[in-house]
Amino acid sequence: MTNPTPTKDRIFAKQMAAGDFAFDDNVAGVFEDMINRSVPGYSTIINMIGVLAQRYSQTDSKLFDLGCSLGGATFAMASKLEKQNCSIEALDNSEAMVSRLKKRVALDPTMDAVINCHCSDILTFPIENASVVVLNFTLQFIPMADRIGLLQKIYEGMRPGAILIISEKIIFPDETLNQLFIEMYHSFKESMGYSKLEISQKRTALENVLIPESLDSHRSRLNDIGFHSFDAWFQCFNFASMVAFK
Ligand code: GEK
């Protein structure tokens, strides 16, 4: 369920003092515009999460959207659900996001019937009976030391055959490629209407908040936990979406 006229993101347009980025009311109010203009391939990733969920959802199971924001992946999965007796657990610890999501869900009785919204920390919320787990650009905001424990908890809560989908900003061990993809990403943002000032101020605000890792780091951590068949199914510059299975 997308908003036909999302409010334009101008948060970093004015000269501002350095400060950390937060998922507050200002960000939630422009989030749809922000993420569509900031993540190359976002709408493709969202649509394909729906397609993957259609294939991997299991009867009598739960689908988790961890760090759901306004529910982009949640609605994509809900619109494709065919299996009997499934629910989608949509979680975010930003009250501003979850209150907006709840209003959107309430507008459509077919969505209301399958989507449960929770204002919760994904580090403490129980994950159980999961056939599909989505971390769509959320893991990168979790403190590095907590990532392995979160992924172990997710693994424990997944059914055999379940799918984990992780989308992230990524870094590359090859410094030339790393630099090239960052520069291409900034060109992409300019092409989406962001000024150089907005791009550099947001970059500074995210510096200690969004910590990206390489595909190899994701791969080896997931393999160590017990996941199998890890790979990226989508990549555009320094953004990727990966799958792994239990
Ligand atoms: C989408 N998945 O549109 N517990 C719960 N939520 C959290 C936590 C936490 N510990 N940490 C961060 N978040 C969405 C986009 S945005 C990505 C995800 C971005 C939430 C945070 O409040 C925010 O809503 C979300 O994770 C990250 O498909 O803005 O780049």
PDB file of C-alpha atoms and ligand atoms in Angstrom:
ATOM      1  CA  MET A   1       0.000   0.000   0.000  1.00  0.00           C
ATOM      2  CA  THR A   2       1.852   3.107  -1.202  1.00  0.00           C
ATOM      3  CA  ASN A   3       0.878   6.678  -0.502  1.00  0.00           C
ATOM      4  CA  PRO A   4      -0.094   8.339  -3.849  1.00  0.00           C
ATOM      5  CA  THR A   5       1.568  11.667  -2.918  1.00  0.00           C
ATOM      6  CA  PRO A   6       4.371  10.992  -0.431  1.00  0.00           C
ATOM      7  CA  THR A   7       5.701  14.086   1.352  1.00  0.00           C
ATOM      8  CA  LYS A   8       9.045  15.180  -0.125  1.00  0.00           C
ATOM      9  CA  ASP A   9      12.195  14.590   1.935  1.00  0.00           C
ATOM     10  CA  ARG A  10      13.951  17.962   2.509  1.00  0.00           C
ATOM     11  CA  ILE A  11      15.419  17.025   5.920  1.00  0.00           C
ATOM     12  CA  PHE A  12      19.072  17.586   4.992  1.00  0.00           C
ATOM     13  CA  ALA A  13      18.483  20.487   2.571  1.00  0.00           C
ATOM     14  CA  LYS A  14      19.391  23.197   5.102  1.00  0.00           C
ATOM     15  CA  GLN A  15      22.863  23.722   6.537  1.00  0.00           C
ATOM     16  CA  MET A  16      22.766  21.953   9.890  1.00  0.00           C
ATOM     17  CA  ALA A  17      24.959  21.080  12.835  1.00  0.00           C
ATOM     18  CA  ALA A  18      26.311  17.534  12.861  1.00  0.00           C
ATOM     19  CA  GLY A  19      24.001  15.179  14.741  1.00  0.00           C
ATOM     20  CA  ASP A  20      22.987  11.584  14.544  1.00  0.00           C
ATOM     21  CA  PHE A  21      20.201  10.328  12.329  1.00  0.00           C
ATOM     22  CA  ALA A  22      17.061   9.079  14.134  1.00  0.00           C
ATOM     23  CA  PHE A  23      13.850   7.436  12.934  1.00  0.00           C
ATOM     24  CA  ASP A  24      11.721  10.155  14.500  1.00  0.00           C
ATOM     25  CA  ASP A  25       8.498  11.851  13.442  1.00  0.00           C
ATOM     26  CA  ASN A  26      10.290  14.066  10.862  1.00  0.00           C
ATOM     27  CA  VAL A  27      11.827  11.046   9.146  1.00  0.00           C
ATOM     28  CA  ALA A  28       8.656   8.919   9.365  1.00  0.00           C
ATOM     29  CA  GLY A  29       6.685  11.760   7.732  1.00  0.00           C
ATOM     30  CA  VAL A  30       8.868  11.735   4.585  1.00  0.00           C
ATOM     31  CA  PHE A  31      10.069   8.128   4.737  1.00  0.00           C
ATOM     32  CA  GLU A  32       8.450   6.796   1.582  1.00  0.00           C
ATOM     33  CA  ASP A  33       9.944   9.569  -0.562  1.00  0.00           C
ATOM     34  CA  MET A  34      13.288   9.284   1.279  1.00  0.00           C
ATOM     35  CA  ILE A  35      13.778   5.552   0.792  1.00  0.00           C
ATOM     36  CA  ASN A  36      12.617   5.539  -2.823  1.00  0.00           C
ATOM     37  CA  ARG A  37      15.088   8.308  -3.720  1.00  0.00           C
ATOM     38  CA  SER A  38      17.910   6.948  -1.519  1.00  0.00           C
ATOM     39  CA  VAL A  39      18.036   3.203  -2.203  1.00  0.00           C
ATOM     40  CA  PRO A  40      18.693   2.163  -5.796  1.00  0.00           C
ATOM     41  CA  GLY A  41      16.278  -0.620  -6.704  1.00  0.00           C
ATOM     42  CA  TYR A  42      14.111  -0.218  -3.595  1.00  0.00           C
ATOM     43  CA  SER A  43      10.798  -0.828  -5.414  1.00  0.00           C
ATOM     44  CA  THR A  44      12.238  -3.885  -7.207  1.00  0.00           C
ATOM     45  CA  ILE A  45      13.506  -5.300  -3.903  1.00  0.00           C
ATOM     46  CA  ILE A  46      10.126  -4.733  -2.245  1.00  0.00           C
ATOM     47  CA  ASN A  47       8.227  -6.406  -5.103  1.00  0.00           C
ATOM     48  CA  MET A  48      10.586  -9.390  -5.158  1.00  0.00           C
ATOM     49  CA  ILE A  49      10.284  -9.848  -1.379  1.00  0.00           C
ATOM     50  CA  GLY A  50       6.579 -10.380  -2.102  1.00  0.00           C
ATOM     51  CA  VAL A  51       7.423 -12.933  -4.800  1.00  0.00           C
ATOM     52  CA  LEU A  52       9.904 -14.777  -2.536  1.00  0.00           C
ATOM     53  CA  ALA A  53       7.402 -14.775   0.337  1.00  0.00           C
ATOM     54  CA  GLN A  54       4.745 -16.243  -1.956  1.00  0.00           C
ATOM     55  CA  ARG A  55       7.048 -19.162  -2.661  1.00  0.00           C
ATOM     56  CA  TYR A  56       8.468 -19.748   0.820  1.00  0.00           C
ATOM     57  CA  SER A  57       5.555 -19.031   3.163  1.00  0.00           C
ATOM     58  CA  GLN A  58       4.322 -22.217   4.815  1.00  0.00           C
ATOM     59  CA  THR A  59       0.829 -23.118   6.035  1.00  0.00           C
ATOM     60  CA  ASP A  60       0.266 -22.220   9.728  1.00  0.00           C
ATOM     61  CA  SER A  61       3.462 -20.151   9.958  1.00  0.00           C
ATOM     62  CA  LYS A  62       4.533 -16.564  10.602  1.00  0.00           C
ATOM     63  CA  LEU A  63       6.310 -14.098   8.328  1.00  0.00           C
ATOM     64  CA  PHE A  64       8.429 -11.483  10.090  1.00  0.00           C
ATOM     65  CA  ASP A  65       9.257  -7.996   8.778  1.00  0.00           C
ATOM     66  CA  LEU A  66      11.959  -6.814  11.199  1.00  0.00           C
ATOM     67  CA  GLY A  67      12.448  -3.036  11.149  1.00  0.00           C
ATOM     68  CA  CYS A  68       9.374  -2.654   8.958  1.00  0.00           C
ATOM     69  CA  SER A  69       9.191   1.204   8.918  1.00  0.00           C
ATOM     70  CA  LEU A  70       5.954   1.977   7.028  1.00  0.00           C
ATOM     71  CA  GLY A  71       5.508  -1.648   5.955  1.00  0.00           C
ATOM     72  CA  GLY A  72       6.789  -1.684   2.362  1.00  0.00           C
ATOM     73  CA  ALA A  73       7.831  -5.349   2.590  1.00  0.00           C
ATOM     74  CA  THR A  74       4.891  -6.208   4.853  1.00  0.00           C
ATOM     75  CA  PHE A  75       2.302  -5.053   2.291  1.00  0.00           C
ATOM     76  CA  ALA A  76       4.219  -6.727  -0.580  1.00  0.00           C
ATOM     77  CA  MET A  77       4.136 -10.048   1.312  1.00  0.00           C
ATOM     78  CA  ALA A  78       0.513  -9.655   2.417  1.00  0.00           C
ATOM     79  CA  SER A  79      -0.644  -9.063  -1.158  1.00  0.00           C
ATOM     80  CA  LYS A  80       0.992 -12.332  -2.283  1.00  0.00           C
ATOM     81  CA  LEU A  81       0.060 -14.616   0.646  1.00  0.00           C
ATOM     82  CA  GLU A  82      -1.644 -17.780  -0.561  1.00  0.00           C
ATOM     83  CA  LYS A  83      -0.929 -20.255   2.223  1.00  0.00           C
ATOM     84  CA  GLN A  84      -3.558 -20.934   4.890  1.00  0.00           C
ATOM     85  CA  ASN A  85      -3.433 -19.487   8.377  1.00  0.00           C
ATOM     86  CA  CYS A  86      -0.348 -17.272   8.039  1.00  0.00           C
ATOM     87  CA  SER A  87       0.240 -13.978   9.817  1.00  0.00           C
ATOM     88  CA  ILE A  88       2.765 -11.224   9.183  1.00  0.00           C
ATOM     89  CA  GLU A  89       4.472  -9.821  12.267  1.00  0.00           C
ATOM     90  CA  ALA A  90       5.652  -6.290  11.413  1.00  0.00           C
ATOM     91  CA  LEU A  91       8.030  -4.825  14.002  1.00  0.00           C
ATOM     92  CA  ASP A  92       9.750  -1.496  14.431  1.00  0.00           C
ATOM     93  CA  ASN A  93      11.010   0.280  17.540  1.00  0.00           C
ATOM     94  CA  SER A  94      10.124   3.723  16.135  1.00  0.00           C
ATOM     95  CA  GLU A  95       6.749   4.786  17.552  1.00  0.00           C
ATOM     96  CA  ALA A  96       6.458   7.337  14.714  1.00  0.00           C
ATOM     97  CA  MET A  97       6.758   4.559  12.099  1.00  0.00           C
ATOM     98  CA  VAL A  98       4.482   2.050  13.817  1.00  0.00           C
ATOM     99  CA  SER A  99       1.648   4.519  14.467  1.00  0.00           C
ATOM    100  CA  ARG A 100       1.634   5.438  10.760  1.00  0.00           C
ATOM    101  CA  LEU A 101       1.802   1.760   9.753  1.00  0.00           C
ATOM    102  CA  LYS A 102      -1.145   0.889  12.011  1.00  0.00           C
ATOM    103  CA  LYS A 103      -3.252   3.582  10.331  1.00  0.00           C
ATOM    104  CA  ARG A 104      -2.401   2.223   6.868  1.00  0.00           C
ATOM    105  CA  VAL A 105      -3.184  -1.362   7.881  1.00  0.00           C
ATOM    106  CA  ALA A 106      -6.519  -0.340   9.425  1.00  0.00           C
ATOM    107  CA  LEU A 107      -7.611   1.196   6.094  1.00  0.00           C
ATOM    108  CA  ASP A 108      -7.802  -2.232   4.413  1.00  0.00           C
ATOM    109  CA  PRO A 109      -9.710  -5.091   6.142  1.00  0.00           C
ATOM    110  CA  THR A 110      -7.862  -7.741   4.078  1.00  0.00           C
ATOM    111  CA  MET A 111      -4.522  -6.407   5.360  1.00  0.00           C
ATOM    112  CA  ASP A 112      -5.846  -5.928   8.893  1.00  0.00           C
ATOM    113  CA  ALA A 113      -6.755  -9.621   8.974  1.00  0.00           C
ATOM    114  CA  VAL A 114      -3.171 -10.841   8.454  1.00  0.00           C
ATOM    115  CA  ILE A 115      -0.815  -8.062   9.629  1.00  0.00           C
ATOM    116  CA  ASN A 116       0.083  -7.621  13.317  1.00  0.00           C
ATOM    117  CA  CYS A 117       2.019  -4.406  14.059  1.00  0.00           C
ATOM    118  CA  HIS A 118       4.368  -4.232  17.044  1.00  0.00           C
ATOM    119  CA  CYS A 119       6.325  -1.290  18.408  1.00  0.00           C
ATOM    120  CA  SER A 120       9.203  -3.467  19.640  1.00  0.00           C
ATOM    121  CA  ASP A 121      12.931  -3.931  19.616  1.00  0.00           C
ATOM    122  CA  ILE A 122      13.827  -6.734  17.213  1.00  0.00           C
ATOM    123  CA  LEU A 123      16.636  -7.737  19.595  1.00  0.00           C
ATOM    124  CA  THR A 124      14.155  -8.821  22.275  1.00  0.00           C
ATOM    125  CA  PHE A 125      10.986  -9.778  20.366  1.00  0.00           C
ATOM    126  CA  PRO A 126      10.447 -13.567  20.180  1.00  0.00           C
ATOM    127  CA  ILE A 127      10.851 -15.117  16.734  1.00  0.00           C
ATOM    128  CA  GLU A 128       9.074 -18.451  16.390  1.00  0.00           C
ATOM    129  CA  ASN A 129       7.428 -20.639  13.765  1.00  0.00           C
ATOM    130  CA  ALA A 130       8.862 -18.449  10.988  1.00  0.00           C
ATOM    131  CA  SER A 131       8.739 -19.437   7.322  1.00  0.00           C
ATOM    132  CA  VAL A 132       9.945 -16.031   6.034  1.00  0.00           C
ATOM    133  CA  VAL A 133      12.091 -13.481   7.872  1.00  0.00           C
ATOM    134  CA  VAL A 134      12.877 -10.100   6.299  1.00  0.00           C
ATOM    135  CA  LEU A 135      15.566  -7.657   7.427  1.00  0.00           C
ATOM    136  CA  ASN A 136      15.143  -5.070   4.660  1.00  0.00           C
ATOM    137  CA  PHE A 137      17.838  -2.432   5.360  1.00  0.00           C
ATOM    138  CA  THR A 138      17.535  -2.956   9.127  1.00  0.00           C
ATOM    139  CA  LEU A 139      20.548  -5.070  10.177  1.00  0.00           C
ATOM    140  CA  GLN A 140      22.881  -2.194   9.194  1.00  0.00           C
ATOM    141  CA  PHE A 141      21.372  -0.120  12.059  1.00  0.00           C
ATOM    142  CA  ILE A 142      21.873  -2.842  14.713  1.00  0.00           C
ATOM    143  CA  PRO A 143      25.034  -2.433  16.839  1.00  0.00           C
ATOM    144  CA  MET A 144      27.755  -4.690  15.415  1.00  0.00           C
ATOM    145  CA  ALA A 145      28.098  -6.674  18.658  1.00  0.00           C
ATOM    146  CA  ASP A 146      24.378  -7.572  18.640  1.00  0.00           C
ATOM    147  CA  ARG A 147      24.166  -8.800  15.044  1.00  0.00           C
ATOM    148  CA  ILE A 148      25.290 -12.402  15.592  1.00  0.00           C
ATOM    149  CA  GLY A 149      22.929 -12.920  18.536  1.00  0.00           C
ATOM    150  CA  LEU A 150      20.005 -11.520  16.535  1.00  0.00           C
ATOM    151  CA  LEU A 151      20.756 -13.786  13.568  1.00  0.00           C
ATOM    152  CA  GLN A 152      21.160 -16.823  15.864  1.00  0.00           C
ATOM    153  CA  LYS A 153      17.778 -16.054  17.449  1.00  0.00           C
ATOM    154  CA  ILE A 154      16.220 -15.755  13.980  1.00  0.00           C
ATOM    155  CA  TYR A 155      17.771 -19.082  12.917  1.00  0.00           C
ATOM    156  CA  GLU A 156      16.399 -20.797  16.035  1.00  0.00           C
ATOM    157  CA  GLY A 157      12.920 -19.433  15.302  1.00  0.00           C
ATOM    158  CA  MET A 158      12.859 -20.493  11.646  1.00  0.00           C
ATOM    159  CA  ARG A 159      11.215 -23.666  10.383  1.00  0.00           C
ATOM    160  CA  PRO A 160      13.246 -26.054   8.234  1.00  0.00           C
ATOM    161  CA  GLY A 161      13.154 -24.732   4.656  1.00  0.00           C
ATOM    162  CA  ALA A 162      12.457 -21.152   5.785  1.00  0.00           C
ATOM    163  CA  ILE A 163      14.035 -18.188   4.003  1.00  0.00           C
ATOM    164  CA  LEU A 164      15.895 -15.199   5.453  1.00  0.00           C
ATOM    165  CA  ILE A 165      16.058 -12.097   3.235  1.00  0.00           C
ATOM    166  CA  ILE A 166      18.621  -9.434   4.217  1.00  0.00           C
ATOM    167  CA  SER A 167      19.000  -6.201   2.251  1.00  0.00           C
ATOM    168  CA  GLU A 168      21.899  -3.921   3.165  1.00  0.00           C
ATOM    169  CA  LYS A 169      24.246  -1.187   2.095  1.00  0.00           C
ATOM    170  CA  ILE A 170      27.534  -3.049   1.554  1.00  0.00           C
ATOM    171  CA  ILE A 171      31.267  -2.357   1.371  1.00  0.00           C
ATOM    172  CA  PHE A 172      33.845  -3.952  -0.925  1.00  0.00           C
ATOM    173  CA  PRO A 173      37.329  -5.236  -0.015  1.00  0.00           C
ATOM    174  CA  ASP A 174      38.672  -3.809  -3.302  1.00  0.00           C
ATOM    175  CA  GLU A 175      39.188  -0.101  -2.502  1.00  0.00           C
ATOM    176  CA  THR A 176      38.865   0.972  -6.162  1.00  0.00           C
ATOM    177  CA  LEU A 177      35.469  -0.702  -6.495  1.00  0.00           C
ATOM    178  CA  ASN A 178      34.397   0.545  -3.070  1.00  0.00           C
ATOM    179  CA  GLN A 179      35.162   4.144  -4.015  1.00  0.00           C
ATOM    180  CA  LEU A 180      33.595   3.783  -7.469  1.00  0.00           C
ATOM    181  CA  PHE A 181      30.318   2.410  -6.059  1.00  0.00           C
ATOM    182  CA  ILE A 182      30.116   5.164  -3.410  1.00  0.00           C
ATOM    183  CA  GLU A 183      30.623   7.789  -6.110  1.00  0.00           C
ATOM    184  CA  MET A 184      28.059   6.128  -8.409  1.00  0.00           C
ATOM    185  CA  TYR A 185      25.642   6.009  -5.494  1.00  0.00           C
ATOM    186  CA  HIS A 186      26.067   9.742  -4.903  1.00  0.00           C
ATOM    187  CA  SER A 187      25.475  10.351  -8.629  1.00  0.00           C
ATOM    188  CA  PHE A 188      22.302   8.255  -8.346  1.00  0.00           C
ATOM    189  CA  LYS A 189      21.131  10.429  -5.419  1.00  0.00           C
ATOM    190  CA  GLU A 190      21.818  13.610  -7.412  1.00  0.00           C
ATOM    191  CA  SER A 191      19.814  12.140 -10.292  1.00  0.00           C
ATOM    192  CA  MET A 192      16.966  11.609  -7.807  1.00  0.00           C
ATOM    193  CA  GLY A 193      16.965  15.329  -6.955  1.00  0.00           C
ATOM    194  CA  TYR A 194      19.174  15.501  -3.837  1.00  0.00           C
ATOM    195  CA  SER A 195      21.702  18.359  -3.713  1.00  0.00           C
ATOM    196  CA  LYS A 196      25.393  17.839  -2.882  1.00  0.00           C
ATOM    197  CA  LEU A 197      24.728  19.501   0.509  1.00  0.00           C
ATOM    198  CA  GLU A 198      21.871  17.090   1.306  1.00  0.00           C
ATOM    199  CA  ILE A 199      23.998  14.097   0.270  1.00  0.00           C
ATOM    200  CA  SER A 200      26.998  15.104   2.365  1.00  0.00           C
ATOM    201  CA  GLN A 201      24.965  16.111   5.437  1.00  0.00           C
ATOM    202  CA  LYS A 202      23.041  12.833   5.430  1.00  0.00           C
ATOM    203  CA  ARG A 203      26.277  10.917   4.977  1.00  0.00           C
ATOM    204  CA  THR A 204      27.706  12.622   8.072  1.00  0.00           C
ATOM    205  CA  ALA A 205      24.529  12.031  10.107  1.00  0.00           C
ATOM    206  CA  LEU A 206      24.596   8.302   9.281  1.00  0.00           C
ATOM    207  CA  GLU A 207      28.314   7.861   9.958  1.00  0.00           C
ATOM    208  CA  ASN A 208      28.104   6.075  13.323  1.00  0.00           C
ATOM    209  CA  VAL A 209      24.513   4.914  12.909  1.00  0.00           C
ATOM    210  CA  LEU A 210      24.577   2.853   9.701  1.00  0.00           C
ATOM    211  CA  ILE A 211      27.490   0.405   9.747  1.00  0.00           C
ATOM    212  CA  PRO A 212      27.781  -1.561   6.469  1.00  0.00           C
ATOM    213  CA  GLU A 213      29.609  -4.870   6.050  1.00  0.00           C
ATOM    214  CA  SER A 214      30.937  -6.805   3.052  1.00  0.00           C
ATOM    215  CA  LEU A 215      29.086  -9.662   1.364  1.00  0.00           C
ATOM    216  CA  ASP A 216      31.836 -11.988   2.649  1.00  0.00           C
ATOM    217  CA  SER A 217      31.197 -10.903   6.264  1.00  0.00           C
ATOM    218  CA  HIS A 218      27.481 -11.592   5.846  1.00  0.00           C
ATOM    219  CA  ARG A 219      28.228 -14.933   4.199  1.00  0.00           C
ATOM    220  CA  SER A 220      30.652 -16.221   6.819  1.00  0.00           C
ATOM    221  CA  ARG A 221      28.509 -15.143   9.808  1.00  0.00           C
ATOM    222  CA  LEU A 222      25.387 -16.807   8.339  1.00  0.00           C
ATOM    223  CA  ASN A 223      27.341 -19.968   7.458  1.00  0.00           C
ATOM    224  CA  ASP A 224      28.775 -20.121  11.000  1.00  0.00           C
ATOM    225  CA  ILE A 225      25.253 -19.938  12.434  1.00  0.00           C
ATOM    226  CA  GLY A 226      24.074 -22.826  10.234  1.00  0.00           C
ATOM    227  CA  PHE A 227      22.291 -21.120   7.326  1.00  0.00           C
ATOM    228  CA  HIS A 228      22.914 -22.592   3.890  1.00  0.00           C
ATOM    229  CA  SER A 229      22.756 -21.457   0.250  1.00  0.00           C
ATOM    230  CA  PHE A 230      23.646 -17.821   0.946  1.00  0.00           C
ATOM    231  CA  ASP A 231      23.988 -15.405  -1.962  1.00  0.00           C
ATOM    232  CA  ALA A 232      23.006 -11.967  -3.223  1.00  0.00           C
ATOM    233  CA  TRP A 233      19.971 -12.104  -5.517  1.00  0.00           C
ATOM    234  CA  PHE A 234      20.077  -8.321  -6.214  1.00  0.00           C
ATOM    235  CA  GLN A 235      22.876  -5.762  -6.301  1.00  0.00           C
ATOM    236  CA  CYS A 236      23.107  -2.183  -7.527  1.00  0.00           C
ATOM    237  CA  PHE A 237      26.335  -0.334  -6.690  1.00  0.00           C
ATOM    238  CA  ASN A 238      26.787  -0.584  -2.884  1.00  0.00           C
ATOM    239  CA  PHE A 239      23.314  -1.951  -2.155  1.00  0.00           C
ATOM    240  CA  ALA A 240      22.460  -5.641  -2.113  1.00  0.00           C
ATOM    241  CA  SER A 241      19.704  -8.007  -1.137  1.00  0.00           C
ATOM    242  CA  MET A 242      20.696 -11.489  -0.015  1.00  0.00           C
ATOM    243  CA  VAL A 243      18.995 -14.767   0.742  1.00  0.00           C
ATOM    244  CA  ALA A 244      19.919 -17.617   3.083  1.00  0.00           C
ATOM    245  CA  PHE A 245      17.971 -20.711   4.126  1.00  0.00           C
ATOM    246  CA  LYS A 246      17.524 -22.959   7.136  1.00  0.00           C
TER     247      LYS A 246
HETATM  248  C1  GEK B   1      11.331  -1.045   4.333  1.00  0.00           C
HETATM  249  N1  GEK B   1      12.315  -2.350   6.145  1.00  0.00           N
HETATM  250  O1  GEK B   1      10.788  -0.019   3.914  1.00  0.00           O
HETATM  251  N2  GEK B   1      14.252  -2.771  16.548  1.00  0.00           N
HETATM  252  C2  GEK B   1      13.247  -2.493  15.694  1.00  0.00           C
HETATM  253  N3  GEK B   1      13.373  -1.660  14.625  1.00  0.00           N
HETATM  254  C3  GEK B   1      14.576  -1.085  14.439  1.00  0.00           C
HETATM  255  C4  GEK B   1      15.671  -1.316  15.302  1.00  0.00           C
HETATM  256  C5  GEK B   1      15.480  -2.207  16.396  1.00  0.00           C
HETATM  257  N4  GEK B   1      16.461  -2.492  17.257  1.00  0.00           N
HETATM  258  N5  GEK B   1      16.741  -0.598  14.848  1.00  0.00           N
HETATM  259  C6  GEK B   1      16.317   0.074  13.746  1.00  0.00           C
HETATM  260  N6  GEK B   1      15.005  -0.212  13.510  1.00  0.00           N
HETATM  261  C7  GEK B   1      11.927  -1.002   5.718  1.00  0.00           C
HETATM  262  C8  GEK B   1      13.060  -0.016   5.781  1.00  0.00           C
HETATM  263  S1  GEK B   1      14.616   1.420   7.562  1.00  0.00           S
HETATM  264  C9  GEK B   1      15.986   1.518   6.508  1.00  0.00           C
HETATM  265  C10 GEK B   1      13.874  -0.108   7.039  1.00  0.00           C
HETATM  266  C11 GEK B   1      16.460   2.896   6.192  1.00  0.00           C
HETATM  267  C12 GEK B   1      14.167   0.289  12.415  1.00  0.00           C
HETATM  268  C13 GEK B   1      14.136   1.804  12.286  1.00  0.00           C
HETATM  269  O2  GEK B   1      13.252   2.399  13.216  1.00  0.00           O
HETATM  270  C14 GEK B   1      13.720   1.978  10.836  1.00  0.00           C
HETATM  271  O3  GEK B   1      12.318   2.138  10.697  1.00  0.00           O
HETATM  272  C15 GEK B   1      14.188   0.685  10.158  1.00  0.00           C
HETATM  273  O4  GEK B   1      14.696  -0.156  11.194  1.00  0.00           O
HETATM  274  C16 GEK B   1      15.268   0.893   9.108  1.00  0.00           C
HETATM  275  O5  GEK B   1      11.421  -2.102   3.677  1.00  0.00           O
HETATM  276  O6  GEK B   1      15.848   3.901   6.591  1.00  0.00           O
HETATM  277  O7  GEK B   1      17.528   2.967   5.473  1.00  0.00           O
END
